PDB file of C-alpha atoms in Angstrom:
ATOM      1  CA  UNK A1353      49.046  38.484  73.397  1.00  0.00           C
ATOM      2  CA  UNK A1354      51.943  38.040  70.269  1.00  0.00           C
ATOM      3  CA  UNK A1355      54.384  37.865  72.157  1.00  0.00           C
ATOM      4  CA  UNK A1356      55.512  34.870  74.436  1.00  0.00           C
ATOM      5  CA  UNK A1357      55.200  35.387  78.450  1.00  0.00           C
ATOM      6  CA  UNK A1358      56.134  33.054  81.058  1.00  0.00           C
ATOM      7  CA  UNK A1359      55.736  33.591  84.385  1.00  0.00           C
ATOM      8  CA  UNK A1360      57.334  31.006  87.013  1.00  0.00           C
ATOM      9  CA  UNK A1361      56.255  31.842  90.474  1.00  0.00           C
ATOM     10  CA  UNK A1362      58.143  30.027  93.044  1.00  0.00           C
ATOM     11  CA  UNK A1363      56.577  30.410  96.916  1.00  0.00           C
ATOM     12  CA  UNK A1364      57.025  30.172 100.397  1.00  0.00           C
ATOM     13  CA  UNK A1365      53.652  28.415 102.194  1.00  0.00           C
ATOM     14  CA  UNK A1366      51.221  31.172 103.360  1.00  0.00           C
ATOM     15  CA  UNK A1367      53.185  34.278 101.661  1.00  0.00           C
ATOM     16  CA  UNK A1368      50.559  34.438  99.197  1.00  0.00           C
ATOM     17  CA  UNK A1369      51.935  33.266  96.022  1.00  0.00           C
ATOM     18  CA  UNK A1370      49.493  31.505  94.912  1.00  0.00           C
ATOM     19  CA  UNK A1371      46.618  34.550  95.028  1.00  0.00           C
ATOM     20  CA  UNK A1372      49.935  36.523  93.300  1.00  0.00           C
ATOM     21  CA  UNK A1373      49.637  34.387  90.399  1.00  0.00           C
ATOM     22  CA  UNK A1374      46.072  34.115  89.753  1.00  0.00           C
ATOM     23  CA  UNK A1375      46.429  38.374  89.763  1.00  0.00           C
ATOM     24  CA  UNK A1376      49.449  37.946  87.254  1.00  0.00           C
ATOM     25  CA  UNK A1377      47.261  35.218  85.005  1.00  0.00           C
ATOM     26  CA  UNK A1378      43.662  37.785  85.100  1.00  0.00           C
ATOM     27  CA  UNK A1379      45.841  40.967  83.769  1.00  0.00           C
ATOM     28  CA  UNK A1380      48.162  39.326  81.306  1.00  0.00           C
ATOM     29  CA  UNK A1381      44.875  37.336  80.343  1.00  0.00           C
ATOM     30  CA  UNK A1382      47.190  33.982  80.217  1.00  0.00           C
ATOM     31  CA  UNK A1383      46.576  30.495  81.328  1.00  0.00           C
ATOM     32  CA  UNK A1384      47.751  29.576  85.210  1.00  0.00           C
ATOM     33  CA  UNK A1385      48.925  26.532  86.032  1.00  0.00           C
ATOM     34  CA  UNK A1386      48.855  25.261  89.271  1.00  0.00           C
ATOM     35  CA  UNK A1387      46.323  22.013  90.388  1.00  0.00           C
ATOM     36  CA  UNK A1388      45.214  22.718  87.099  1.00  0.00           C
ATOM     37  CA  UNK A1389      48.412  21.276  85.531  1.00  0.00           C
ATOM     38  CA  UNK A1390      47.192  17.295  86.791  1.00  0.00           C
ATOM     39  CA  UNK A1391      44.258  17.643  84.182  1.00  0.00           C
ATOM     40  CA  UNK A1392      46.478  18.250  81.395  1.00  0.00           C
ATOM     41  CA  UNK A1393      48.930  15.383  82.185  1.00  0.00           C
ATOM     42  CA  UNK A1394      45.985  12.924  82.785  1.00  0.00           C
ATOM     43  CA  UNK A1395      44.723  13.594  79.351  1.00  0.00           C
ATOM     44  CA  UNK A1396      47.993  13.484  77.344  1.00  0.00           C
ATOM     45  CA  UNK A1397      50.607  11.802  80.044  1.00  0.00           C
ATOM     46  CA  UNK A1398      48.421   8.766  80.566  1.00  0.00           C
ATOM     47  CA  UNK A1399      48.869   9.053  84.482  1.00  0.00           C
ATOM     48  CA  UNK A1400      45.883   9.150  86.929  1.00  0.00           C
ATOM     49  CA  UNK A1401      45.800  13.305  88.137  1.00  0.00           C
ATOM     50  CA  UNK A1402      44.771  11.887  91.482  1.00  0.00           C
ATOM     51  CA  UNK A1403      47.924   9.865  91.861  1.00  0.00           C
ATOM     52  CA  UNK A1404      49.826  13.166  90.434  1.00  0.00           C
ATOM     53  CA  UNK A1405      48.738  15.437  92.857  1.00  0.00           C
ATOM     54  CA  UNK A1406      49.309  13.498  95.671  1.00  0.00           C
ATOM     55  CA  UNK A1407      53.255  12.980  94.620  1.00  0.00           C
ATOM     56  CA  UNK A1408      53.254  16.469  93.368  1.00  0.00           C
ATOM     57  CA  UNK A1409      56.118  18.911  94.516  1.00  0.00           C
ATOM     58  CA  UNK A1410      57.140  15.671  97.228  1.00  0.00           C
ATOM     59  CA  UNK A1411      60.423  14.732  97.784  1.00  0.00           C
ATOM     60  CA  UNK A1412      61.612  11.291  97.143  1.00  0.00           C
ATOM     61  CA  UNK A1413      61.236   9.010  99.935  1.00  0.00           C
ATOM     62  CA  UNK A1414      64.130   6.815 100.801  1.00  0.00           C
ATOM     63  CA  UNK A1415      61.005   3.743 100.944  1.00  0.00           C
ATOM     64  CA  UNK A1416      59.352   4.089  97.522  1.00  0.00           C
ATOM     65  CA  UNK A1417      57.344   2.274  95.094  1.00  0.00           C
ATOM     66  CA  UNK A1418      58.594   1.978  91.656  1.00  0.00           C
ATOM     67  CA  UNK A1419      57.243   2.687  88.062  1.00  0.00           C
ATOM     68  CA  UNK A1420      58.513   1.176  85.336  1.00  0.00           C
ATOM     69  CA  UNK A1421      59.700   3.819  82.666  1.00  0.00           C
ATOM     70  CA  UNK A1422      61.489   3.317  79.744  1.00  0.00           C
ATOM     71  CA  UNK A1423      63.088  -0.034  81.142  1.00  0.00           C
ATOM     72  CA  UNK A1424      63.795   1.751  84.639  1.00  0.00           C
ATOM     73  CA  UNK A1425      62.459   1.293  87.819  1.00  0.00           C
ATOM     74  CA  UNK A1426      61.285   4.831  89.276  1.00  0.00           C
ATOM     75  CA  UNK A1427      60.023   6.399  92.595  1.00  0.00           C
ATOM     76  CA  UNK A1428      56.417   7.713  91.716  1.00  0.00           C
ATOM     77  CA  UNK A1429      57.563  11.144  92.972  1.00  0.00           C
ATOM     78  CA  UNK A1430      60.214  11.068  90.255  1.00  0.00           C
ATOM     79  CA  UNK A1431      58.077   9.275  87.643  1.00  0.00           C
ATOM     80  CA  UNK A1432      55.198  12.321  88.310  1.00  0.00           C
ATOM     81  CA  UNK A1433      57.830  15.778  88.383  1.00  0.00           C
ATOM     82  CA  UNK A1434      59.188  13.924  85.048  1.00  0.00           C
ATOM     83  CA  UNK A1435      55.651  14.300  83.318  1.00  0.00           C
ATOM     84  CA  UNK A1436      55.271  17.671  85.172  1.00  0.00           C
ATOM     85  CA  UNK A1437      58.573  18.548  83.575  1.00  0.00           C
ATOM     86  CA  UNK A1438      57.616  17.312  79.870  1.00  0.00           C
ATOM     87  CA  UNK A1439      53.954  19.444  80.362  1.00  0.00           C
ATOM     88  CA  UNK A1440      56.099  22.434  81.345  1.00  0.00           C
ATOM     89  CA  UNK A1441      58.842  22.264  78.307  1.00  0.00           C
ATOM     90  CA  UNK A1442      55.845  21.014  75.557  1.00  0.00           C
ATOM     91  CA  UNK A1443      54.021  24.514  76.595  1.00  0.00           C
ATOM     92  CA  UNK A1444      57.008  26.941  76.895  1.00  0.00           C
ATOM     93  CA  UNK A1445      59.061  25.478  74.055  1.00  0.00           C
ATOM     94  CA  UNK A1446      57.506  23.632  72.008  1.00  0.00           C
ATOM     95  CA  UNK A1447      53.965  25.142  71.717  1.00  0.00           C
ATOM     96  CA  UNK A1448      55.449  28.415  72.634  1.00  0.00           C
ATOM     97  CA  UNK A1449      52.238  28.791  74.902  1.00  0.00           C
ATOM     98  CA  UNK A1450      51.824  31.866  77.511  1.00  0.00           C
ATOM     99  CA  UNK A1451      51.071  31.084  80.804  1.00  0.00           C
ATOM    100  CA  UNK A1452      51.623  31.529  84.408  1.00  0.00           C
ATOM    101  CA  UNK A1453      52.986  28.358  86.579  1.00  0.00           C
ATOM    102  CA  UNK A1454      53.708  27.959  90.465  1.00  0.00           C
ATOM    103  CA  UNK A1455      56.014  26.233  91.741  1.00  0.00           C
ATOM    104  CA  UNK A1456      57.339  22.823  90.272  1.00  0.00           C
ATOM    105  CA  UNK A1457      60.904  24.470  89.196  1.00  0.00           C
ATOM    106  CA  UNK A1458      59.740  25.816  86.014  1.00  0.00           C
ATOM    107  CA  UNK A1459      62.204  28.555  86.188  1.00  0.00           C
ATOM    108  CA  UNK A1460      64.720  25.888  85.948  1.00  0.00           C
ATOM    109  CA  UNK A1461      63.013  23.474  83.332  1.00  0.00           C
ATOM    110  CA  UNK A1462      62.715  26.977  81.000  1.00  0.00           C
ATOM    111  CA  UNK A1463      65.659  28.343  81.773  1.00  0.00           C
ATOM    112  CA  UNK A1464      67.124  29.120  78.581  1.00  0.00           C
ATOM    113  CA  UNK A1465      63.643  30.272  77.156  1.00  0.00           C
ATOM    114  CA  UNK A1466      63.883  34.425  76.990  1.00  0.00           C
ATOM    115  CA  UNK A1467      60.737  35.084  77.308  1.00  0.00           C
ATOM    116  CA  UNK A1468      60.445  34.042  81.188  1.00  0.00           C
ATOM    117  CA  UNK A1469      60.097  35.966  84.332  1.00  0.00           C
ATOM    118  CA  UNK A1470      60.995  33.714  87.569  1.00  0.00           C
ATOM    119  CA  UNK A1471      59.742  35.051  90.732  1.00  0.00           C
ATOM    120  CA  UNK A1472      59.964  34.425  94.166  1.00  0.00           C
ATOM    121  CA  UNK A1473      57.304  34.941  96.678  1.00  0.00           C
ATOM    122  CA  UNK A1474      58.344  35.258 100.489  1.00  0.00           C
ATOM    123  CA  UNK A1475      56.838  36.670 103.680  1.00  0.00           C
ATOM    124  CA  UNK A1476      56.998  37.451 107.252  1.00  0.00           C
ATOM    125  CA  UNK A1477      57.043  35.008 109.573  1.00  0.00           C
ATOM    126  CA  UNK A1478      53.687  36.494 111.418  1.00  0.00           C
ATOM    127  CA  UNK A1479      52.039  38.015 108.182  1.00  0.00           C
ATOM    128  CA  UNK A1480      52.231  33.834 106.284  1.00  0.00           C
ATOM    129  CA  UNK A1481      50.758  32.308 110.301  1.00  0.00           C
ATOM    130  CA  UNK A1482      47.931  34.442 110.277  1.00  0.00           C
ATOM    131  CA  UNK A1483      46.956  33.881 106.529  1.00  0.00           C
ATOM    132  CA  UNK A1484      47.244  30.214 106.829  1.00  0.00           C
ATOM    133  CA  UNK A1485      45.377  30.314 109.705  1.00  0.00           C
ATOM    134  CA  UNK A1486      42.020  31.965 108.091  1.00  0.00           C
ATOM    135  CA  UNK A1487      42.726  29.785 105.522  1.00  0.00           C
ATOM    136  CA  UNK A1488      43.260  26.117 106.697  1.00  0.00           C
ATOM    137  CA  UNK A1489      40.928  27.177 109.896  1.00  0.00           C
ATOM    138  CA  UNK A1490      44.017  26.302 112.161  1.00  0.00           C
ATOM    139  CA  UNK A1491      45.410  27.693 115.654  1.00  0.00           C
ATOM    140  CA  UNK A1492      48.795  29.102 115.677  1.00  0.00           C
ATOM    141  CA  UNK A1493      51.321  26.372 116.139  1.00  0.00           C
ATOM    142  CA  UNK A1494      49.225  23.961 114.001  1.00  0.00           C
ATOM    143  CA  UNK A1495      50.011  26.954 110.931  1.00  0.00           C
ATOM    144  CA  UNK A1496      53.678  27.337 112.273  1.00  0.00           C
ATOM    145  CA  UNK A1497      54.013  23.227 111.561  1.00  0.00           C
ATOM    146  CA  UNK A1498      52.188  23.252 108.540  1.00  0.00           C
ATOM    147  CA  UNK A1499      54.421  26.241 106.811  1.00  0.00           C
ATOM    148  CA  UNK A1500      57.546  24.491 108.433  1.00  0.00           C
ATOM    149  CA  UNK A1501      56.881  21.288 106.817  1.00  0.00           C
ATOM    150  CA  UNK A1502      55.445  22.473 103.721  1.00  0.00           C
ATOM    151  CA  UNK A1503      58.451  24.814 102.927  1.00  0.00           C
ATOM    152  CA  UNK A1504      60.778  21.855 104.083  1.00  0.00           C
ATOM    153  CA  UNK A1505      59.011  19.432 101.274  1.00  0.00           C
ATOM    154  CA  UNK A1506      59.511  22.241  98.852  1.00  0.00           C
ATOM    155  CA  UNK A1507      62.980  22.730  99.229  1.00  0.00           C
ATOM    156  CA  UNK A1508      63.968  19.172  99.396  1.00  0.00           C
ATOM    157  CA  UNK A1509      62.139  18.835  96.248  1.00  0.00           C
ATOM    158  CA  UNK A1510      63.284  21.761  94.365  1.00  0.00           C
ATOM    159  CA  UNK A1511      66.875  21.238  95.318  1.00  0.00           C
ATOM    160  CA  UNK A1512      66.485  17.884  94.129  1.00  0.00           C
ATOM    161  CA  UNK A1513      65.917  18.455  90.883  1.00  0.00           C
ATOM    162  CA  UNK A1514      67.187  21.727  90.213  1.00  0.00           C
ATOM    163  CA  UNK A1515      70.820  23.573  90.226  1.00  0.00           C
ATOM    164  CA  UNK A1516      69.693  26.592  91.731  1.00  0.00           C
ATOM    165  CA  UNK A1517      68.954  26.590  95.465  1.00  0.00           C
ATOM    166  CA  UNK A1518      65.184  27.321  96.416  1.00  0.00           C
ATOM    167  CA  UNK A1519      64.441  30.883  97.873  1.00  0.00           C
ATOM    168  CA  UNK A1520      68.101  31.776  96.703  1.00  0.00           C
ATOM    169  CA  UNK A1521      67.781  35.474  95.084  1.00  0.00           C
ATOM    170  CA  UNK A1522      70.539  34.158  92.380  1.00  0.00           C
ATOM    171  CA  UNK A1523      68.200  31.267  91.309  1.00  0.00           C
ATOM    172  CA  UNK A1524      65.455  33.966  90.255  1.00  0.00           C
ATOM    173  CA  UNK A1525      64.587  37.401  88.126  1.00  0.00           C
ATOM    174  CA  UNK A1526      62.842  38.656  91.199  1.00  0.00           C
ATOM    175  CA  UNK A1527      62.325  37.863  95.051  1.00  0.00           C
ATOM    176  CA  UNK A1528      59.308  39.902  96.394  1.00  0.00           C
ATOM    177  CA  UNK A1529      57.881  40.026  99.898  1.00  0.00           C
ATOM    178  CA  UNK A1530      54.451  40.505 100.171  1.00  0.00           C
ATOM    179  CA  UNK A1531      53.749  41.513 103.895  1.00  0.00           C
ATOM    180  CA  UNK A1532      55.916  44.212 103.302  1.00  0.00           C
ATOM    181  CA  UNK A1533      53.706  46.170 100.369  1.00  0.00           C
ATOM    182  CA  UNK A1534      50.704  43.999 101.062  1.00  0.00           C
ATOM    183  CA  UNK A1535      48.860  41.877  98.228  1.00  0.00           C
ATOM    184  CA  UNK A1536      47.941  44.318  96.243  1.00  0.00           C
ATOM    185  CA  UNK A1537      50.868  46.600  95.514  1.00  0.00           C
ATOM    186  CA  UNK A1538      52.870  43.212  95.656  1.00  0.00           C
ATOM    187  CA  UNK A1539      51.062  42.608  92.123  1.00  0.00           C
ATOM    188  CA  UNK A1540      51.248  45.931  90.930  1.00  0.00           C
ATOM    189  CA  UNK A1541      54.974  46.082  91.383  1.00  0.00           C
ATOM    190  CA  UNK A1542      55.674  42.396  89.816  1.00  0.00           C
ATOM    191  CA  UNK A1543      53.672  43.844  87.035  1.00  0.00           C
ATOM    192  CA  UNK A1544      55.325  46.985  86.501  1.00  0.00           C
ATOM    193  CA  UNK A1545      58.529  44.687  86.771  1.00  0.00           C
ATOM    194  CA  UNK A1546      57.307  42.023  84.149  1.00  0.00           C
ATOM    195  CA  UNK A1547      56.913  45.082  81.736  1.00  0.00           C
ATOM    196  CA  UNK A1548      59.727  46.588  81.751  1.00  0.00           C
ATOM    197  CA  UNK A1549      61.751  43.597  81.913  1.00  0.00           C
ATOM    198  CA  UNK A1550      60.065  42.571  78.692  1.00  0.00           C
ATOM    199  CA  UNK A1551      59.901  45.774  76.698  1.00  0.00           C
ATOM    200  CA  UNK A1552      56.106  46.014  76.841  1.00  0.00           C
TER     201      UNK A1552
END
């Protein structure tokens, strides 16, 4: 592809936004970057990806343990969504790289970059319970706590960091929900979306 394409894909837990994304990356044949993200900052951030992933996408906690950075003491949440941050800006501006990326308020970090699409994923209530269900092999009201407390460590997080509030139709390009098409015709209308909106 010649032209730069960004694709920021921000999600609630269990509406599918992740499985959007990987359909988005296969048929724009672009990178995705998700987990995959900690094996790029491990090689050129100098930061264990273990110890990135777990203090990925987490809010700060009012008891933390500080990194030393530049002279300053930092929370390791902080110290990780800052090398997140640099990955994200070194590919989209720098590098001028194509690639899809979920979550970790990259339509924020590239927001003056013209050549982005932000999107937000949401769902149904019932359609996001029974998916994480099949998925995470839980009962009902162990899903219902899990996509309560996952979307609450999102938001906190997001909110955090960016100006834009999370889920807030104003903050993105797009908000999509996929119960109400289903999976597949969720992708095919993003797509349809992403090409117009960039002139392909």
């Amino acid at each position: 592809m010649d032209k730069q394409i960004i694709i920021s894909i921000g999600r609630e837990f269990g509406s599918g936004g992740h499985e959007i994304a990987e359909g988005l990356a296969k048929h724009y044949d672009i990178p995705l970057f998700d987990k995959e993200i900690f094996e790029h900052i491990e090689e050129n951030e100098a930061i264990n990806a273990e110890v990135a992933q777990f203090y990925d996408e987490k809010p700060i906690s009012p008891i933390f343990y500080p990194v030393m950075v530049d002279g300053m003491s930092l929370p390791l949440e902080q110290t990780v969504a800052n090398h997140i941050f640099n990955f994200i800006r070194t590919k989209g501006d720098k590098e001028k790289q194509s690639f899809v990326i979920v979550g970790r308020c990259a339509e924020y970090v590239l927001r003056d970059n013209p050549n982005m699409i932000s999107i937000f994923v949401l769902g149904d209530k019932e359609a996001k319970c029974k998916r994480v269900m099949e998925k995470y092999g839980l009962d009902e009201k162990a899903a219902l706590n899990r996509m309560r407390r996952e979307d609450k460590m999102r938001k906190t997080y997001h909110n955090f960091y960016a100006d834009g509030k999370w889920g807030d139709s104003r903050s993105y390009d797009i908000c999509i929900n996929s119960s109400t098409l289903g999976m597949d015709k969720t992708l095919e209308t993003l797509i349809a979306y992403i090409d117009k909106a960039l002139g392909e």
